[in-house]
Coordinates of C-alpha atoms in Angstrom, one line a residue:
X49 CA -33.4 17.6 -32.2
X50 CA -30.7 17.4 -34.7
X51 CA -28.3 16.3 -32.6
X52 CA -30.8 13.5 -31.6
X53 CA -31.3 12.4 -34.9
X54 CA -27.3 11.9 -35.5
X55 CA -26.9 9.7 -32.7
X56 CA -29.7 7.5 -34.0
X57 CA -28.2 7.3 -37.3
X58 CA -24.9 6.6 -35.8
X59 CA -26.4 3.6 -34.1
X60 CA -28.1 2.0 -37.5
X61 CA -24.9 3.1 -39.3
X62 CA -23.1 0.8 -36.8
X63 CA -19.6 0.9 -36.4
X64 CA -16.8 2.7 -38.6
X65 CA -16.9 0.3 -41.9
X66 CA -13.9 -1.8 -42.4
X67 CA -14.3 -3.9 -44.9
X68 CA -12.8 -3.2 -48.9
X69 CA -16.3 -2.4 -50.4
X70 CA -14.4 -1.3 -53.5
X71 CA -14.5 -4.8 -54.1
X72 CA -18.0 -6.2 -53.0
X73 CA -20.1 -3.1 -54.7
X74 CA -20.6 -4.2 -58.7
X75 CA -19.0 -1.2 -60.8
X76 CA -20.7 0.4 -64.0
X77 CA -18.8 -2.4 -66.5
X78 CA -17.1 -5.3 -66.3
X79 CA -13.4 -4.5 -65.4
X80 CA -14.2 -0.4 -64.5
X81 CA -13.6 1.3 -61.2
X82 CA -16.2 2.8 -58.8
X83 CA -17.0 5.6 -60.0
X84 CA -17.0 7.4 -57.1
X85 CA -15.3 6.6 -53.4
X86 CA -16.5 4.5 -50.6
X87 CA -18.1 7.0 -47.7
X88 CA -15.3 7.3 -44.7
X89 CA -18.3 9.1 -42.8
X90 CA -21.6 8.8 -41.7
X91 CA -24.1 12.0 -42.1
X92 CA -27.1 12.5 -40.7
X93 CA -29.9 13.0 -43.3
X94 CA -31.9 16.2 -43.2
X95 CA -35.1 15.1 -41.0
X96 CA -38.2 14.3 -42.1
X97 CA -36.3 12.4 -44.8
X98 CA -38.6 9.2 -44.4
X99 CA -42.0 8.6 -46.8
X100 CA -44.3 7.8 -43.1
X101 CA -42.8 11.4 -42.1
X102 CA -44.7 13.7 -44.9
X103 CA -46.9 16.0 -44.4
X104 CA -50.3 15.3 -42.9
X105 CA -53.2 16.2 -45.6
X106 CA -51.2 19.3 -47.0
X107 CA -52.4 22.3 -48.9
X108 CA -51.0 22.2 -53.0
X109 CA -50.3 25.2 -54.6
X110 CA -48.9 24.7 -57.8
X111 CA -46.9 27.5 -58.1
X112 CA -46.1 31.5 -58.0
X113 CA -44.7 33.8 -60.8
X114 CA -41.6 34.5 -58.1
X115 CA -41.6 30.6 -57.6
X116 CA -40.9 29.7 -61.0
X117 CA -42.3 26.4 -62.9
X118 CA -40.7 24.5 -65.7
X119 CA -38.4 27.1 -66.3
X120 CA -36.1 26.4 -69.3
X121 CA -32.0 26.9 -68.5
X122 CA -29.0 26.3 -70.8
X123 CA -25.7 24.7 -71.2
X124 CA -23.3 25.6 -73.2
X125 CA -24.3 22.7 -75.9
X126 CA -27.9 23.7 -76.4
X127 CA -29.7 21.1 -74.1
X128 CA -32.3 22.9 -72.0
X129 CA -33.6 21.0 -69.0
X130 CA -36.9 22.3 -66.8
X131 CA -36.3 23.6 -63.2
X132 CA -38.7 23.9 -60.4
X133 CA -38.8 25.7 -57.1
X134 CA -40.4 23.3 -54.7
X135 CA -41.6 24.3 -51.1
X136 CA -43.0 21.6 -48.4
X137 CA -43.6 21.9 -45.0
X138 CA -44.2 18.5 -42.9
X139 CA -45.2 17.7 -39.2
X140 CA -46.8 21.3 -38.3
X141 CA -49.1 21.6 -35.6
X142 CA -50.8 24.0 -33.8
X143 CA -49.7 24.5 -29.9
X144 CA -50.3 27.1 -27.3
X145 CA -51.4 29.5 -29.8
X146 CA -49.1 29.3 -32.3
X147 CA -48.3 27.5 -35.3
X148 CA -44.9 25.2 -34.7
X149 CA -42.9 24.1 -37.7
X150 CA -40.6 21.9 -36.1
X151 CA -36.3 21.7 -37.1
X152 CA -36.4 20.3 -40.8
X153 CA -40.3 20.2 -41.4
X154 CA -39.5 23.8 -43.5
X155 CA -38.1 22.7 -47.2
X156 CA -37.0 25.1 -50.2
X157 CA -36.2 22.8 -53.0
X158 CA -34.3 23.3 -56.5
X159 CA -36.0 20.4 -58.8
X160 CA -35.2 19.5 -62.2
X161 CA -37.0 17.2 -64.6
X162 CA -33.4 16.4 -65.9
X163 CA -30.1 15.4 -64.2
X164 CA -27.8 18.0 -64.5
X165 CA -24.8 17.2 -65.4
X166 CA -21.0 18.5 -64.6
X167 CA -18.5 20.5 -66.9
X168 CA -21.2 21.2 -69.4
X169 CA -21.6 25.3 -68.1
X170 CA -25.7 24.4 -67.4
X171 CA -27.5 27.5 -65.5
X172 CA -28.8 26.0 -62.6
X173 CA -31.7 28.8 -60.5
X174 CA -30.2 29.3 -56.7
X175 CA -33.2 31.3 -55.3
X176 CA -33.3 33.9 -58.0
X177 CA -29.7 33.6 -59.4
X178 CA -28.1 31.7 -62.3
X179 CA -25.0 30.6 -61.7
X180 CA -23.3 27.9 -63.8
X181 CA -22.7 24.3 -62.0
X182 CA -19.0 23.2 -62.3
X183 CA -18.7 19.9 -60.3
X184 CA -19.5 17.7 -57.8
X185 CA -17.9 15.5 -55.1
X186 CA -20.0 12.2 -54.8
X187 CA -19.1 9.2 -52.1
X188 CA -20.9 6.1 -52.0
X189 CA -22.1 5.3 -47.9
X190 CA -22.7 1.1 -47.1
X191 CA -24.2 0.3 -44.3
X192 CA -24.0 -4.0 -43.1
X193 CA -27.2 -5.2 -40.9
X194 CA -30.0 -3.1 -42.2
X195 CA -33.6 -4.6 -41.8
X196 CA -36.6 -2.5 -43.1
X197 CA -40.1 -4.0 -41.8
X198 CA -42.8 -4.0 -44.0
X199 CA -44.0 -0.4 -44.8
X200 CA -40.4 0.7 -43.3
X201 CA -37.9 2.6 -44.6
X202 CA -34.4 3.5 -44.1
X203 CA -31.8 6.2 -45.0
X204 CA -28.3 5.0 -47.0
X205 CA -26.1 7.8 -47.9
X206 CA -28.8 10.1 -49.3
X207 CA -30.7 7.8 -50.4
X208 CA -33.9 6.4 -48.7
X209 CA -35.0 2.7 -49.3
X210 CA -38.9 1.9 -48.4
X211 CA -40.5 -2.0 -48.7
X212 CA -43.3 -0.7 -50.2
X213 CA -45.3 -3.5 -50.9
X214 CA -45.4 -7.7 -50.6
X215 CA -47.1 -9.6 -53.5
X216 CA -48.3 -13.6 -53.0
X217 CA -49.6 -16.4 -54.6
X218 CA -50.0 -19.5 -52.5
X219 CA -46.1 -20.0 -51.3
X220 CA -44.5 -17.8 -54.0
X221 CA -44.4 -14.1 -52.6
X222 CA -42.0 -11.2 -54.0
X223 CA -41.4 -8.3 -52.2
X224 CA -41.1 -4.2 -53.8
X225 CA -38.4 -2.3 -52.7
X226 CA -38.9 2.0 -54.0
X227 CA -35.9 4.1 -54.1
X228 CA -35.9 7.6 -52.6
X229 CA -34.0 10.4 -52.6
X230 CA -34.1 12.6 -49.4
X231 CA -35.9 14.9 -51.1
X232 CA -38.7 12.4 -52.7
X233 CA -37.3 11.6 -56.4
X234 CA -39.0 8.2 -56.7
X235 CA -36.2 6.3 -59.0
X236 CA -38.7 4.3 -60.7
X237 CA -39.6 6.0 -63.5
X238 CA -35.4 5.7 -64.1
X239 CA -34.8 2.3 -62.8
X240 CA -37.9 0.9 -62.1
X241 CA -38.7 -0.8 -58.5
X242 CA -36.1 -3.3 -57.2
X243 CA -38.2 -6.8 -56.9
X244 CA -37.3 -9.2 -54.2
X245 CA -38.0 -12.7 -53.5
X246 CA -36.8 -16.3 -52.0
X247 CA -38.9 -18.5 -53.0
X248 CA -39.5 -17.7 -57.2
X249 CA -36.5 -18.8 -58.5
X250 CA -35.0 -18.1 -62.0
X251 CA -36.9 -14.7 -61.5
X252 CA -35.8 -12.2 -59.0
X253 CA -33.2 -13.2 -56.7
X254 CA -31.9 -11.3 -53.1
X255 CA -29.9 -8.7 -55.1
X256 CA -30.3 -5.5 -56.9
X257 CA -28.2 -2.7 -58.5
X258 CA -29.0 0.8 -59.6
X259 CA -26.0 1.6 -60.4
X260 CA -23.9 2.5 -57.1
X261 CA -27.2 2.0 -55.0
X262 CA -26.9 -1.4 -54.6
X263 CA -28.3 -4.2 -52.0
X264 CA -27.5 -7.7 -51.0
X265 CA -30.7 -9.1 -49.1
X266 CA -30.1 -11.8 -46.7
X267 CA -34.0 -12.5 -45.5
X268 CA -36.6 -11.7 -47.5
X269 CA -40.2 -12.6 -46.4
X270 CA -43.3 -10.3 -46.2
X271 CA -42.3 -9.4 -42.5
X272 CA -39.4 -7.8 -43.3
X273 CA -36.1 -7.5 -45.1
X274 CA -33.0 -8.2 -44.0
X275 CA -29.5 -6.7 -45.7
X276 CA -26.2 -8.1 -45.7
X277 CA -25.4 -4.6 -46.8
X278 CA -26.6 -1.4 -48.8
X279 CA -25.2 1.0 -50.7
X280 CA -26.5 4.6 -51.4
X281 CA -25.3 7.5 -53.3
X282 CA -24.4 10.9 -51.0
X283 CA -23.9 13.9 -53.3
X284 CA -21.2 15.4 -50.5
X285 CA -20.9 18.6 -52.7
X286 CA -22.1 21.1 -55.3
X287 CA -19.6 23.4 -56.6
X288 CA -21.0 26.7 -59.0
X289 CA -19.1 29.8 -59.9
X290 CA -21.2 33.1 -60.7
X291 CA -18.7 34.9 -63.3
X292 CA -17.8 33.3 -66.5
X293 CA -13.9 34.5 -67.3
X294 CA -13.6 32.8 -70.6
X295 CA -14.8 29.8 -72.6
X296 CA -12.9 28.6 -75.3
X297 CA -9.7 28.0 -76.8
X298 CA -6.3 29.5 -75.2
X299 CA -2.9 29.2 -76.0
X300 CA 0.3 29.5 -73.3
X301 CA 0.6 32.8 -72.3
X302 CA -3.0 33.6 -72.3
X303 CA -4.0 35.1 -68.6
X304 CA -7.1 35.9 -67.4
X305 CA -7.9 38.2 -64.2
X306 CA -10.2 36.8 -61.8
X307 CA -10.8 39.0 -58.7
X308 CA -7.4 40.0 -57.5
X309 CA -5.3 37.4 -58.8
X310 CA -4.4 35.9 -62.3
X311 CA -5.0 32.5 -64.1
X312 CA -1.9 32.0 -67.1
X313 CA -1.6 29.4 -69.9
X314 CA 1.8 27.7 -68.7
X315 CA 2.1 25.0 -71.1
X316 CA 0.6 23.3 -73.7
X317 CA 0.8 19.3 -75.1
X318 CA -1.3 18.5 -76.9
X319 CA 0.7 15.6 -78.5
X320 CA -0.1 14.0 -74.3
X321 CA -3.8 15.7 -74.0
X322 CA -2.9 18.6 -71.1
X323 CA -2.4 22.1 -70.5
X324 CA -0.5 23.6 -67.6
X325 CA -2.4 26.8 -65.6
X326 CA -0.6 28.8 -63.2
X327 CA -2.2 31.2 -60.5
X328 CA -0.5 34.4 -60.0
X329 CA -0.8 36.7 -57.0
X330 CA 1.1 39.6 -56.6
X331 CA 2.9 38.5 -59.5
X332 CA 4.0 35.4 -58.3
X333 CA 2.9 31.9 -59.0
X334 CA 1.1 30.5 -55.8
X335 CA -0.6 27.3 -57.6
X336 CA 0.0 25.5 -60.4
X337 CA -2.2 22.2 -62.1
X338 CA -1.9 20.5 -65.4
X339 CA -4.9 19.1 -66.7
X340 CA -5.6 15.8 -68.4
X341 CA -5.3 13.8 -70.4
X342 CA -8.9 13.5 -71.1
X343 CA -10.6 10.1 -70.3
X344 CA -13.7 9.7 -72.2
X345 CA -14.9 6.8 -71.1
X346 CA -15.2 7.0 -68.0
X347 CA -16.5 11.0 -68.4
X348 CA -18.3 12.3 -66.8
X349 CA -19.3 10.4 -63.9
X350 CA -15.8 9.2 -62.9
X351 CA -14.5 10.9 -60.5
X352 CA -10.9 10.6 -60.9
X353 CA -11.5 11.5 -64.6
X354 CA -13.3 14.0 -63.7
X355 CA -10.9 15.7 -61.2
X356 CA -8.3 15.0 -63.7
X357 CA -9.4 17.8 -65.7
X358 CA -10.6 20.8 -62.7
X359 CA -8.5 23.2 -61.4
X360 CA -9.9 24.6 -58.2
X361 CA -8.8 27.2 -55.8
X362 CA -11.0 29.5 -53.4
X363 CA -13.3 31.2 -55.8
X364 CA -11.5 30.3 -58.5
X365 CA -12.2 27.1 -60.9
X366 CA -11.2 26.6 -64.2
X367 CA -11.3 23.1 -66.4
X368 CA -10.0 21.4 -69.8
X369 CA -13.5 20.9 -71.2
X370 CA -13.1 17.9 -73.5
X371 CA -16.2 18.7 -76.3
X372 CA -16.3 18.7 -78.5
X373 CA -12.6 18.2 -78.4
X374 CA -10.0 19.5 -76.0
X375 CA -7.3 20.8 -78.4
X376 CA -7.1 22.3 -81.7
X377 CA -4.3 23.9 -83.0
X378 CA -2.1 24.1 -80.4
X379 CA -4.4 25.6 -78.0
X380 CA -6.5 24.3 -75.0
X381 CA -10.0 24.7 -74.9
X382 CA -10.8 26.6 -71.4
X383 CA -13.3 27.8 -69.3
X384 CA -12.9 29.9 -66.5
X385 CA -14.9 31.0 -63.7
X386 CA -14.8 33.3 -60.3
X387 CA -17.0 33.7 -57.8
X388 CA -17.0 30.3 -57.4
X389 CA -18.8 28.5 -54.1
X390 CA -20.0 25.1 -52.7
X391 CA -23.1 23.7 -51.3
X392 CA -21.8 21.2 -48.9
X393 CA -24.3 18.1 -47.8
X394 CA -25.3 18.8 -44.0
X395 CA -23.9 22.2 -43.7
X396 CA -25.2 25.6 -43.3
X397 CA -26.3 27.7 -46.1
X398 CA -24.0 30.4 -46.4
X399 CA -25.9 33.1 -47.7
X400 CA -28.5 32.2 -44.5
X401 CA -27.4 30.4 -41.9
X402 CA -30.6 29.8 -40.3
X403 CA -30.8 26.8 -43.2
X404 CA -29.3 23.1 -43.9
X405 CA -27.9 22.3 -47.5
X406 CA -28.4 18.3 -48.6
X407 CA -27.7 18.4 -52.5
X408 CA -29.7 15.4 -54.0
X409 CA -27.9 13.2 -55.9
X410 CA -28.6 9.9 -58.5
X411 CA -27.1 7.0 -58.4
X412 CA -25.9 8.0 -62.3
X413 CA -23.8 10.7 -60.7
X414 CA -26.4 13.2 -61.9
X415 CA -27.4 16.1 -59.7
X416 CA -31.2 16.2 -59.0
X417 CA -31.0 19.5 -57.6
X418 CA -30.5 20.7 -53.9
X419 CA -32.3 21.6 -50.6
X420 CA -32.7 23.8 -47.7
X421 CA -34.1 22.8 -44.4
X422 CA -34.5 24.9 -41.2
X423 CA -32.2 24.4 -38.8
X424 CA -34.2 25.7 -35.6
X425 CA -37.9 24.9 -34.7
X426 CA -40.3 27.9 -36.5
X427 CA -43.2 29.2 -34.5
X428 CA -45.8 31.8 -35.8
X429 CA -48.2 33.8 -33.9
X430 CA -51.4 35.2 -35.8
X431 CA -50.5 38.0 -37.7
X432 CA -47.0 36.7 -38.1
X433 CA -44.3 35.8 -41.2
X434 CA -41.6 33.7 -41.5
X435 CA -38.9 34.4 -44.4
X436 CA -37.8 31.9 -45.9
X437 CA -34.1 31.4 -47.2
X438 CA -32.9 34.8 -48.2
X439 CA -36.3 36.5 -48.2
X440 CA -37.4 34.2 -51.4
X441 CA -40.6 33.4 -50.2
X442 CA -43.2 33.7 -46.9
X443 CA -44.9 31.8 -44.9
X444 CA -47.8 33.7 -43.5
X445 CA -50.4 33.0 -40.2
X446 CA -53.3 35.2 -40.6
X447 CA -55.6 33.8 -37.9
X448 CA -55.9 30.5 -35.7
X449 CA -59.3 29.6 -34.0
X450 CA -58.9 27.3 -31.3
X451 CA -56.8 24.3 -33.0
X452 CA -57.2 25.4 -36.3
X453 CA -55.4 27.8 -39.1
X454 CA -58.4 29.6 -40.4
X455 CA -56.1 31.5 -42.6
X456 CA -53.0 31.4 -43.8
X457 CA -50.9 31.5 -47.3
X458 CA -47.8 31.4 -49.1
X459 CA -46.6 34.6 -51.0
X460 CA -43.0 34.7 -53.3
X461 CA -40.6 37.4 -52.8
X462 CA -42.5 39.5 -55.2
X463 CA -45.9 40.1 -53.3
X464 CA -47.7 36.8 -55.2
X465 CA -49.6 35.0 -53.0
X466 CA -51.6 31.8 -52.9
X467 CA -55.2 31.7 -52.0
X468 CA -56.2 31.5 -48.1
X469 CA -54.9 27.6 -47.2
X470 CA -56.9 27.3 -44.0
X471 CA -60.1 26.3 -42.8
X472 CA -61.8 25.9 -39.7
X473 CA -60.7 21.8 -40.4
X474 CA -57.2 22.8 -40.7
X475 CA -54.7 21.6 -37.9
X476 CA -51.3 22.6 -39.9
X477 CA -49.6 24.4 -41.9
X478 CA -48.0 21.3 -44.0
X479 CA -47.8 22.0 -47.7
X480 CA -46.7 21.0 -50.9
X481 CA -46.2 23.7 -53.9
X482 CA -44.5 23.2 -57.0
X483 CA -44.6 20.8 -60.3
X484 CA -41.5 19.2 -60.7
X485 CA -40.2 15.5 -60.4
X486 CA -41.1 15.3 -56.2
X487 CA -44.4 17.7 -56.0
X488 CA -45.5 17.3 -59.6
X489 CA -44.4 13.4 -59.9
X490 CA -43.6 11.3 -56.9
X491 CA -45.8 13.2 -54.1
X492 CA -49.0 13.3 -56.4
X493 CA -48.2 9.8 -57.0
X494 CA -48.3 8.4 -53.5
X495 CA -50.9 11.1 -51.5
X496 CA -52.4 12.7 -54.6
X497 CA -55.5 11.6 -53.3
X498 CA -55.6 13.2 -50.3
X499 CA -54.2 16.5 -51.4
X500 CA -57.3 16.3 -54.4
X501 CA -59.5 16.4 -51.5
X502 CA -58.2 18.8 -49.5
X503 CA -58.0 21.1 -52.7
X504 CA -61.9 20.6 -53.3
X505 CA -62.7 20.9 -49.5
X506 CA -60.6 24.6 -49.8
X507 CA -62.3 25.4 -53.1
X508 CA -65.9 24.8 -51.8
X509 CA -65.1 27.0 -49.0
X510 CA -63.5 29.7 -50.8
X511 CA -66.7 29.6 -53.7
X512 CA -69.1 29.7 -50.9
X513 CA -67.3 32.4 -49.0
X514 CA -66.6 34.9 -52.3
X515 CA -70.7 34.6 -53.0
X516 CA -73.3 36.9 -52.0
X517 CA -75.3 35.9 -48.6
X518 CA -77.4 33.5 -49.5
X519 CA -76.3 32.7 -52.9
X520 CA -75.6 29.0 -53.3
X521 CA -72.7 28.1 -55.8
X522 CA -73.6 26.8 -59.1
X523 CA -73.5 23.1 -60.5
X524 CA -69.6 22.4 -61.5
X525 CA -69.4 21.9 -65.1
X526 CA -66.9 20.4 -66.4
X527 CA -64.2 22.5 -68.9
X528 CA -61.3 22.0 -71.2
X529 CA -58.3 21.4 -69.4
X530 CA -56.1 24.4 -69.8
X531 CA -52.2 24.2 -70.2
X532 CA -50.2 23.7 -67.2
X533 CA -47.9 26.6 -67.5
X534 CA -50.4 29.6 -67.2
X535 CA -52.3 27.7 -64.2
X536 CA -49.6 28.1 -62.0
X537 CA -49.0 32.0 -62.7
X538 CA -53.1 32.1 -62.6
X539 CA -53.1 30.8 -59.2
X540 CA -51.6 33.9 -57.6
X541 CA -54.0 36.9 -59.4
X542 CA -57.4 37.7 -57.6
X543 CA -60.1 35.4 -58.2
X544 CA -62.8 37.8 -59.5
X545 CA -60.0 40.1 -61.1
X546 CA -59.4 36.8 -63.3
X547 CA -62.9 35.8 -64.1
X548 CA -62.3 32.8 -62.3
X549 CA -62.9 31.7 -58.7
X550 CA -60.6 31.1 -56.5
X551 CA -62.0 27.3 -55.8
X552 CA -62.0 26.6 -60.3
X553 CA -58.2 27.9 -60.1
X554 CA -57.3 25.7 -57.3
X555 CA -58.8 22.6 -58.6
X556 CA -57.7 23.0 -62.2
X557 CA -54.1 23.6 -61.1
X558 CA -54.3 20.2 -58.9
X559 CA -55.2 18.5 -62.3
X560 CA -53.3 20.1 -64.7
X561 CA -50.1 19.3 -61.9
X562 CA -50.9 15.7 -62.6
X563 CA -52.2 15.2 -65.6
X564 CA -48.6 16.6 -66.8
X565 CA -46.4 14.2 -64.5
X566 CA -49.1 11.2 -65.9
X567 CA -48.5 12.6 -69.5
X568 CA -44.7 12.7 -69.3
X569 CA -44.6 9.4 -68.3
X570 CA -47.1 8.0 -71.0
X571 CA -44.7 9.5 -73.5
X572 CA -41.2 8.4 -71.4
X573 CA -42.9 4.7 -71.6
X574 CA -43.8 5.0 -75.2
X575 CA -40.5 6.2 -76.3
X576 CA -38.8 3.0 -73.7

């Protein structure tokens, strides 16, 4: 399948790009480089990348204690951004007796309601752990020749462009173009919706630019679109280290050991802004990298400033960090880090092969976080349990009944499962779980709806089912709307252990999902 699905973006891609898009893609300011490279290669999104390819009327579970929600991290200046842990599961079905999860459909998702950011030592969760995120390599793919029909979309780099919507009034029409990440991320809450038209002049025009995702449309009607070209942002790498060495000012002749070999303090200048590292092993020097001088501003989305100021080798990174400044009295200020590692776009997960990484990147240069997809096609007998990336969570098959999943549920690595997801109307296993900008934001927006009803349809069959024969459940009354962090740890504990049933806990974690994302934006919109 996978292979399948690279020859077909090989085809749209086109041929091997030729042309200097250095200079046809608009930079961030007048007179500035690109912040970031042109794409040489073309890689094949992780499937199920496009909005007509979500899941079909999905479960929502808002969360698990083992699957944490809004957690707070820290960097090393005292700003603490939210993460998520997102699940979703798309295109299930039910064949032959088992339950199919095809290549892809699986999806373990680090979310963040912030971009995180390089060289600023922010924690970022990797199922369970807290390393530190160091850097990033970013490339920006163009493709020439794209046409997305109406209600289409297409993948650029990793970045997924959908003509959502056509708007007329006698001859005048304009034409909404949403911006995707592979994950999800709707842009518009950060950029708003790229507007298209040909015939209101002096209004919108056949161009846009978010930053490095960028379009130049050549027809525009409410058939389709037509691009000259596009441009989308690839996050092509995620580098973290899991040991902090040192963090803060060094003079030459400082060393540090990190595993089996040795970072030293060569030189010094702080009259030209850099410092010379040297990496010993055995004694000997086997690399060598002076850093800076320190380019603020173009930091820290540039790349070549960037690069200017990491030293990188195996697990071993160490940068100049330039805040709040990068010298002071003769010394450097450092930070050093081992156990370094990468998550590379399109490659397999290290720590468990049997999963895809695709980082998610913004067009800012931000990270939004990272995925993993199965690689191979998941099928589950009754009775049956599917681990997902290093054991963090389960997907379990209790029972099937003809076509349907009478019973099933999610459970986190720590024994915390959802309610019973099933039904005897349920054809799939597809889900959505989690609260952060793609489950909590851009999904609720778009099929909130429809995951709404399939939350009440589970909750009236779970408050039927947990009543005594014969008992009818009582009138709903309405009740405060509780805070949305305890909902999602209240989701997991037994119904009648809680003094809630399961169907109440269901429902009120739906709301409380989105009346958060609708909150956050209220208040974003204010402050704008």
């Amino acid at each position: 399948m996978r292979s399948a699905l690279a020859a077909v973006a090989l085809l749209c891609a086109g041929p091997a790009l030729a042309a200097d898009y250095s200079t046809l893609l608009t930079p961030a300011k007048p007179g500035w480089r690109l912040a970031h490279p042109i794409a040489t290669d073309v890689i094949a999104p992780p499937p199920f990348s496009l909005p007509a390819e979500r899941g079909v009327k999905p479960a929502y579970v808002p969360g698990l204690p083992g699957l944490p929600q809004g957690r707070a991290v820290s960097d090393d200046f005292g700003r603490k951004p939210l993460k998520y842990d997102g699940i979703f599961i798309r295109q299930s079905r039910v064949e032959n007796g088992e339950v199919v999860i095809p290549a892809g459909g699986l999806a373990f998702l680090e979310d963040t309601w912030g971009g995180e950011v390089a060289l600023r030592g922010e924690q970022v969760p990797v199922l369970g752990r807290l390393p530190t995120y160091i850097d990033y390599d970013m490339t920006i793919e163009v493709k020439e020749n794209v046409t997305i029909p109406a209600g289409g979309a297409v993948v650029v780099g990793g970045q997924v462009y959908h003509y959502y919507a056509s708007v007329g009034h006698g001859k005048m029409f304009n034409h909404s173009l949403h911006v995707r990440t592979i994950a999800g991320t709707d842009w518009e809450w950060a950029f708003g919706a790229p507007e298209l038209t040909a015939t209101e002049t002096g209004w919108w025009g056949k161009s846009f630019a978010q930053l490095y995702n960028q379009g130049q449309a050549r027809e525009v009607s409410p058939r389709q679109l037509t691009f000259d070209w596009l441009s989308g942002v690839r996050m092509d790498r995620l580098l973290y280290a899991e040991e902090t060495v040192f963090s803060g000012l060094a003079g030459p002749g400082t060393e540090w050991k990190v595993g089996a070999r040795t970072v030293r303090v060569a030189a010094v200048d702080a009259a030209a802004g850099t410092v010379t590292l040297d990496l010993l092993e055995d004694g000997a020097v086997k690399a060598s990298k002076t850093l800076g001088p320190v380019d603020a501003d173009h930091l820290i989305e540039d790349t070549q400033a960037r690069k200017a100021l990491v030293f990188e080798d195996g697990d071993m990174v160490a940068f100049l960090s330039p805040w709040p400044a990068a010298f002071d009295g003769g010394k450097a200020s450092l930070k050093v880090y081992g156990k370094a590692f990468s998550l590379s776009y399109g490659t397999p997960y290290a720590r468990d092969p049997r999963f895809t990484v695709y980082p998610v990147g913004c067009p800012t240069g931000h990270n939004f976080g990272f995925m993993l997809v199965n690689r191979e096609e998941i099928r589950l007998r009754p009775g049956t349990t599917f681990n997902g990336p290093e054991g963090y969570f389960k997907v379990v098959v209790d029972a099937l009944d003809g076509g349907a999943v009478t019973s099933w549920h999610v459970e986190d690595a720590k024994g915390n499962r959802s309610i019973n997801l099933g039904g005897p109307q349920v054809a799939n296993v597809d889900l959505v779980l989690g609260q952060g900008r793609v489950a909590g934001q851009a999904i609720l927006k778009d099929v909130g709806r429809a995951l709404l009803a399939r939350s009440y349809e589970t909750a009236a069959r779970l408050e039927t089912a947990s009543l005594p024969a014969g008992e009818k459940p009582a009138a709903a009354v309405p009740a405060p709307l509780p805070a949305p962090a305890p909902v999602a740890a209240a989701a997991s504990v037994p119904a009648r252990e809680a003094g809630f049933s399961p169907g109440l806990i269901l429902a009120v974690g739906v709301a409380a999902a989105g009346a958060g994302a609708v909150g956050f934006e209220l208040g974003r919109r204010r402050k704008a």
